[in-house]
């Protein structure tokens, strides 16, 4: 690795300047006024891939934003690695909380500040630079490499699943590598081996044919708000367990090894309560330790609740409609569509007398898990250890990246999540940044991984 390390060190400033170029492009996927910026970012990445020596580079148009594909396939007897990343970013609001403009990259305290610095332009860029480093140093790669970089991750990747299913042969690989996650803490690498899935629903409850005067009808007719609260309360028991029938049927319990690893990571309850301004951590199932609850247990959450008068002052009405938004975080082996159906059935069957309930099914995303002892995971761990001098921790992530499961299911390849961000880098928030201490180390770790496999 000494030759590779020297090359990366020598080109550090140049690499950072190139990343700044990409970060200056305001490729916000959710805002239509940035469509040209999205196209510019896709073109920038495609050009960069060509310049470093990747072949068959193409910008694939979709009904939304473009997908960039590229490959280098000259190692007949070696594995093929598919690198996934995204070049789109979140909106920047609230803009007044940024210390420097979000699309004018600024380096302070060995951190590069800009929207997309850690999520995910900075981390995707590490893979581009790793491939460039190996090709420039050795004239070849130790494995076959393909890139699939999209521009719609921040809006749920609506067109990528179709692209995957229509291009199975083109994208065929032995492992999918994604860097869109974080390390455990500074200096301690982590491999995320599990992500929770999700599903969403909206429930509307209706009573009379209009809002009613609370003086004329109060105490005599049904109040939609009261009934909806009663209905939503039926979703959990007094200990926080979900009461929907068959909700837990497919949940795979943690192994003793996994429980030991979670304990070994350490959890400071008092520190968390203080940081959140809370006196208790009593959400979810009361008999499950907090670190397990937020990573390996399914949930049913009420995200929004409204009905009746919402304006300033008082309006004495009995509302005839009430609404709620519900989402679930799901764990390995749970099927989002099945869970949606179970919750819909529960709400309809538990509806109080004198009202009509309508349940609308919305987004879904599958959970994901790669076994810790799989060969590719072990090679990733070895690569981290070579560069950081520490064995990475394995962690389950409570959040969701639905497209990860699509790669796994469509391409039938293991997915390795090699994160180089840090938990406090403000992704999706003002002053997003990426610690440059993980910039060169990230490139070297990816180079090591490619060589090891």
Coordinates of C-alpha atoms in Angstrom, one line a residue, residues 66-405:
X66 CA -30.2 10.8 -15.1
X67 CA -28.3 7.7 -14.0
X68 CA -24.6 7.4 -14.8
X69 CA -23.2 4.1 -15.7
X70 CA -19.5 3.2 -16.3
X71 CA -17.3 0.1 -16.2
X72 CA -13.8 -1.4 -16.4
X73 CA -14.0 -5.1 -17.1
X74 CA -10.5 -6.5 -17.9
X75 CA -9.9 -9.0 -15.1
X76 CA -11.4 -12.3 -16.3
X77 CA -10.9 -14.3 -13.2
X78 CA -11.6 -11.6 -10.6
X79 CA -14.8 -10.6 -8.9
X80 CA -16.9 -7.7 -10.2
X81 CA -17.7 -4.8 -7.8
X82 CA -20.7 -2.5 -8.4
X83 CA -20.3 0.9 -6.8
X84 CA -23.6 2.8 -6.1
X85 CA -23.8 6.4 -5.0
X86 CA -25.9 9.5 -5.6
X87 CA -25.1 13.0 -6.8
X88 CA -28.4 14.7 -5.8
X89 CA -28.6 16.6 -2.5
X90 CA -31.2 17.9 -0.1
X91 CA -32.6 21.4 -0.1
X92 CA -30.6 23.9 2.0
X93 CA -33.4 25.5 4.1
X94 CA -33.1 27.2 6.5
X95 CA -30.5 29.1 4.6
X96 CA -29.9 31.7 7.4
X97 CA -28.4 29.0 9.7
X98 CA -25.5 28.3 7.3
X99 CA -22.2 29.9 8.4
X100 CA -21.0 30.0 4.7
X101 CA -23.1 29.6 1.5
X102 CA -24.1 25.9 1.1
X103 CA -22.8 25.7 -2.5
X104 CA -19.5 27.6 -1.9
X105 CA -17.4 24.9 -0.3
X106 CA -15.3 26.2 2.6
X107 CA -12.7 24.4 4.6
X108 CA -12.6 25.1 8.4
X109 CA -10.9 22.9 11.1
X110 CA -10.0 20.3 8.5
X111 CA -13.6 19.9 7.5
X112 CA -15.1 20.8 4.1
X113 CA -18.5 22.5 4.5
X114 CA -21.1 22.3 1.7
X115 CA -24.4 20.7 0.9
X116 CA -23.6 17.1 -0.2
X117 CA -20.2 17.1 1.4
X118 CA -21.0 13.9 3.3
X119 CA -24.3 12.9 1.8
X120 CA -23.4 11.7 -0.7
X121 CA -21.1 13.5 -3.2
X122 CA -18.1 13.4 -0.9
X123 CA -18.4 9.7 -0.1
X124 CA -19.2 8.7 -3.8
X125 CA -16.2 10.7 -4.9
X126 CA -13.9 8.6 -2.7
X127 CA -14.7 5.6 -5.0
X128 CA -14.0 7.6 -8.1
X129 CA -10.6 8.7 -6.7
X130 CA -9.8 5.1 -5.5
X131 CA -10.3 3.8 -9.0
X132 CA -8.3 6.6 -10.4
X133 CA -5.5 6.0 -7.9
X134 CA -5.2 2.3 -8.8
X135 CA -5.3 2.9 -12.5
X136 CA -2.8 5.6 -12.3
X137 CA -0.5 3.6 -10.1
X138 CA -0.7 0.2 -11.6
X139 CA -2.3 0.8 -15.0
X140 CA -5.0 -1.7 -14.1
X141 CA -7.5 -2.6 -11.4
X142 CA -7.3 -5.7 -9.3
X143 CA -11.0 -6.4 -9.9
X144 CA -13.7 -5.5 -12.4
X145 CA -15.6 -2.3 -11.4
X146 CA -18.9 -0.9 -12.4
X147 CA -20.4 2.4 -11.3
X148 CA -24.1 3.2 -11.0
X149 CA -24.6 6.7 -9.7
X150 CA -28.1 8.3 -9.6
X151 CA -29.7 11.7 -9.1
X152 CA -32.9 10.8 -7.2
X153 CA -31.9 9.2 -3.9
X154 CA -33.1 12.1 -1.9
X155 CA -36.6 11.8 -3.4
X156 CA -36.8 8.0 -2.9
X157 CA -35.1 6.7 -6.1
X158 CA -38.4 6.4 -8.0
X159 CA -36.8 5.3 -11.3
X160 CA -33.8 3.3 -10.2
X161 CA -35.6 0.0 -9.5
X162 CA -36.9 -0.1 -13.1
X163 CA -33.3 0.6 -14.3
X164 CA -32.0 -2.3 -12.2
X165 CA -34.6 -4.8 -13.3
X166 CA -34.1 -3.9 -17.0
X167 CA -30.3 -4.0 -16.8
X168 CA -29.6 -7.1 -14.7
X169 CA -26.9 -8.4 -17.0
X170 CA -25.2 -5.1 -17.4
X171 CA -25.1 -4.6 -13.6
X172 CA -24.3 -8.2 -12.7
X173 CA -21.7 -8.3 -10.0
X174 CA -20.3 -10.2 -7.0
X175 CA -20.8 -7.4 -4.5
X176 CA -22.4 -4.0 -4.3
X177 CA -20.5 -1.4 -2.4
X178 CA -22.2 1.7 -1.0
X179 CA -20.7 4.6 0.9
X180 CA -23.7 6.5 2.2
X181 CA -23.4 5.9 5.9
X182 CA -21.2 6.8 8.8
X183 CA -18.5 5.5 11.1
X184 CA -19.2 4.8 14.7
X185 CA -17.2 7.8 15.9
X186 CA -14.0 9.6 15.1
X187 CA -11.2 7.0 14.4
X188 CA -13.6 4.1 14.8
X189 CA -14.8 2.7 11.5
X190 CA -18.2 0.9 11.2
X191 CA -19.9 -1.4 8.8
X192 CA -23.7 -1.1 8.7
X193 CA -25.0 -4.6 8.1
X194 CA -28.8 -3.9 8.6
X195 CA -31.2 -1.2 7.7
X196 CA -34.8 -1.0 8.7
X197 CA -37.5 -0.9 6.0
X198 CA -40.6 1.3 6.1
X199 CA -44.2 1.7 5.0
X200 CA -46.6 4.6 5.3
X201 CA -50.4 5.0 5.6
X202 CA -52.9 7.8 6.0
X203 CA -56.1 7.3 7.9
X204 CA -59.1 9.6 7.6
X205 CA -62.2 9.4 9.9
X206 CA -65.5 11.0 9.1
X207 CA -68.7 11.4 11.1
X208 CA -71.4 13.9 10.2
X209 CA -71.8 15.6 6.8
X210 CA -70.3 18.9 8.1
X211 CA -68.7 20.5 11.2
X212 CA -71.4 21.2 13.9
X213 CA -72.0 23.9 16.5
X214 CA -70.6 22.6 19.8
X215 CA -73.4 24.4 21.7
X216 CA -76.3 23.0 19.7
X217 CA -74.8 19.5 19.2
X218 CA -72.1 19.1 21.9
X219 CA -72.6 15.9 24.0
X220 CA -75.0 14.5 21.5
X221 CA -73.0 13.7 18.4
X222 CA -69.7 12.0 17.6
X223 CA -66.6 14.2 17.6
X224 CA -64.2 13.0 14.9
X225 CA -61.1 14.1 16.8
X226 CA -62.1 12.1 19.9
X227 CA -62.9 9.0 17.8
X228 CA -59.6 9.2 15.9
X229 CA -57.6 9.5 19.1
X230 CA -59.5 6.5 20.5
X231 CA -58.8 4.5 17.3
X232 CA -55.1 5.4 17.2
X233 CA -54.7 4.4 20.9
X234 CA -55.7 0.9 19.9
X235 CA -52.4 0.5 18.0
X236 CA -50.3 0.0 21.1
X237 CA -50.7 -1.5 24.6
X238 CA -49.7 0.1 27.8
X239 CA -46.1 -1.2 27.5
X240 CA -45.6 0.2 24.0
X241 CA -46.0 -3.1 22.2
X242 CA -47.9 -2.9 18.8
X243 CA -51.3 -4.6 19.2
X244 CA -51.9 -5.1 15.5
X245 CA -52.5 -8.9 15.0
X246 CA -49.6 -10.8 13.4
X247 CA -47.5 -7.6 13.4
X248 CA -44.5 -9.4 14.9
X249 CA -45.0 -12.8 13.2
X250 CA -42.0 -12.4 10.8
X251 CA -39.6 -10.6 13.1
X252 CA -36.3 -12.4 13.5
X253 CA -34.9 -12.0 17.0
X254 CA -31.3 -10.9 17.5
X255 CA -28.7 -13.6 18.1
X256 CA -26.8 -13.5 21.4
X257 CA -23.7 -12.5 19.3
X258 CA -25.6 -9.5 18.0
X259 CA -26.8 -8.5 21.4
X260 CA -23.3 -8.7 22.8
X261 CA -22.0 -6.5 20.0
X262 CA -24.7 -3.9 20.6
X263 CA -23.8 -3.9 24.3
X264 CA -20.1 -3.6 23.5
X265 CA -20.7 -0.4 21.5
X266 CA -21.7 1.3 24.8
X267 CA -24.7 3.5 25.4
X268 CA -24.9 6.5 27.7
X269 CA -28.6 7.0 28.5
X270 CA -28.0 10.1 30.6
X271 CA -26.0 11.8 27.9
X272 CA -28.7 11.2 25.3
X273 CA -31.5 12.4 27.5
X274 CA -29.6 15.6 28.2
X275 CA -28.8 16.2 24.5
X276 CA -32.5 15.8 23.6
X277 CA -33.9 17.7 26.5
X278 CA -35.7 14.7 27.9
X279 CA -36.2 13.3 31.3
X280 CA -37.1 9.8 30.2
X281 CA -36.5 7.4 27.2
X282 CA -39.8 5.6 27.3
X283 CA -40.8 5.2 23.6
X284 CA -41.4 1.8 22.0
X285 CA -41.4 -1.5 23.8
X286 CA -40.6 -1.0 27.5
X287 CA -38.9 -4.3 28.0
X288 CA -36.3 -3.9 25.2
X289 CA -33.0 -2.0 25.7
X290 CA -32.9 1.4 23.9
X291 CA -30.0 0.5 21.5
X292 CA -32.0 -2.6 20.3
X293 CA -35.3 -0.7 20.1
X294 CA -33.9 1.9 17.6
X295 CA -32.1 -0.6 15.4
X296 CA -33.7 -4.0 15.4
X297 CA -37.3 -3.7 16.5
X298 CA -40.3 -2.6 14.3
X299 CA -42.3 0.4 15.1
X300 CA -45.7 2.1 14.4
X301 CA -45.5 5.9 14.7
X302 CA -48.1 8.7 14.3
X303 CA -46.3 11.4 12.3
X304 CA -49.1 13.8 11.8
X305 CA -52.5 14.4 13.4
X306 CA -55.1 17.0 12.4
X307 CA -58.8 17.8 12.4
X308 CA -61.2 20.6 13.2
X309 CA -60.3 24.2 13.7
X310 CA -56.6 25.1 13.4
X311 CA -56.6 28.9 13.2
X312 CA -56.0 31.6 15.7
X313 CA -58.4 32.0 18.6
X314 CA -61.4 29.8 19.3
X315 CA -64.1 28.3 17.0
X316 CA -66.7 26.3 18.9
X317 CA -67.2 23.4 16.5
X318 CA -67.5 19.6 16.6
X319 CA -65.2 18.5 13.8
X320 CA -66.7 16.0 11.3
X321 CA -63.3 14.9 9.9
X322 CA -60.0 13.9 11.5
X323 CA -56.8 12.6 9.9
X324 CA -53.5 11.0 10.8
X325 CA -50.3 10.0 9.0
X326 CA -48.7 6.8 10.1
X327 CA -45.3 5.3 9.3
X328 CA -43.7 2.0 10.3
X329 CA -40.0 1.1 10.6
X330 CA -39.6 -2.6 9.7
X331 CA -36.9 -5.1 10.4
X332 CA -35.3 -7.9 8.4
X333 CA -37.8 -10.5 7.1
X334 CA -40.9 -8.2 7.5
X335 CA -42.8 -7.4 4.3
X336 CA -43.9 -3.8 4.0
X337 CA -47.0 -4.5 1.9
X338 CA -48.1 -7.2 4.4
X339 CA -47.7 -4.9 7.3
X340 CA -49.7 -2.2 5.5
X341 CA -52.5 -4.6 5.0
X342 CA -52.4 -5.7 8.7
X343 CA -52.6 -2.1 9.9
X344 CA -55.3 -1.2 7.5
X345 CA -57.4 -4.2 8.6
X346 CA -56.8 -3.3 12.3
X347 CA -57.9 0.3 11.8
X348 CA -61.0 -0.7 9.9
X349 CA -62.0 -3.4 12.4
X350 CA -61.4 -1.2 15.4
X351 CA -63.3 1.8 14.0
X352 CA -65.7 3.2 16.6
X353 CA -69.4 3.1 16.0
X354 CA -70.9 6.1 14.1
X355 CA -68.0 6.9 11.8
X356 CA -66.5 5.9 8.5
X357 CA -62.8 5.2 8.2
X358 CA -60.7 5.3 5.1
X359 CA -57.1 4.1 5.0
X360 CA -54.8 5.1 2.1
X361 CA -51.6 3.0 1.6
X362 CA -48.5 5.0 0.6
X363 CA -44.8 4.5 0.3
X364 CA -43.0 1.3 1.1
X365 CA -39.3 0.2 1.4
X366 CA -37.9 -3.2 2.2
X367 CA -35.6 -3.8 5.1
X368 CA -32.1 -5.1 4.4
X369 CA -29.5 -7.4 6.1
X370 CA -26.2 -8.8 5.1
X371 CA -24.8 -11.5 7.5
X372 CA -21.8 -10.2 9.4
X373 CA -19.8 -13.4 8.6
X374 CA -20.2 -13.1 4.8
X375 CA -16.8 -13.1 3.0
X376 CA -17.3 -9.7 1.5
X377 CA -18.1 -8.2 4.9
X378 CA -15.0 -9.7 6.3
X379 CA -12.8 -8.3 3.5
X380 CA -14.3 -4.9 4.1
X381 CA -13.5 -5.2 7.8
X382 CA -9.9 -6.2 7.0
X383 CA -9.5 -3.2 4.7
X384 CA -10.7 -0.8 7.4
X385 CA -8.3 -2.4 9.9
X386 CA -5.3 -2.0 7.5
X387 CA -5.9 1.7 7.1
X388 CA -7.5 2.8 10.4
X389 CA -5.6 0.4 12.6
X390 CA -8.9 -0.7 14.3
X391 CA -11.3 -3.5 13.6
X392 CA -14.6 -1.9 12.6
X393 CA -17.7 -2.3 14.7
X394 CA -20.8 -3.8 13.1
X395 CA -24.0 -1.9 13.5
X396 CA -27.7 -2.0 12.6
X397 CA -29.0 1.3 11.4
X398 CA -32.5 2.4 12.4
X399 CA -33.1 4.4 9.3
X400 CA -33.9 3.2 5.8
X401 CA -32.3 3.3 2.4
X402 CA -34.9 1.4 0.4
X403 CA -32.8 1.1 -2.8
X404 CA -30.2 -1.1 -0.9
X405 CA -32.7 -3.9 -0.7

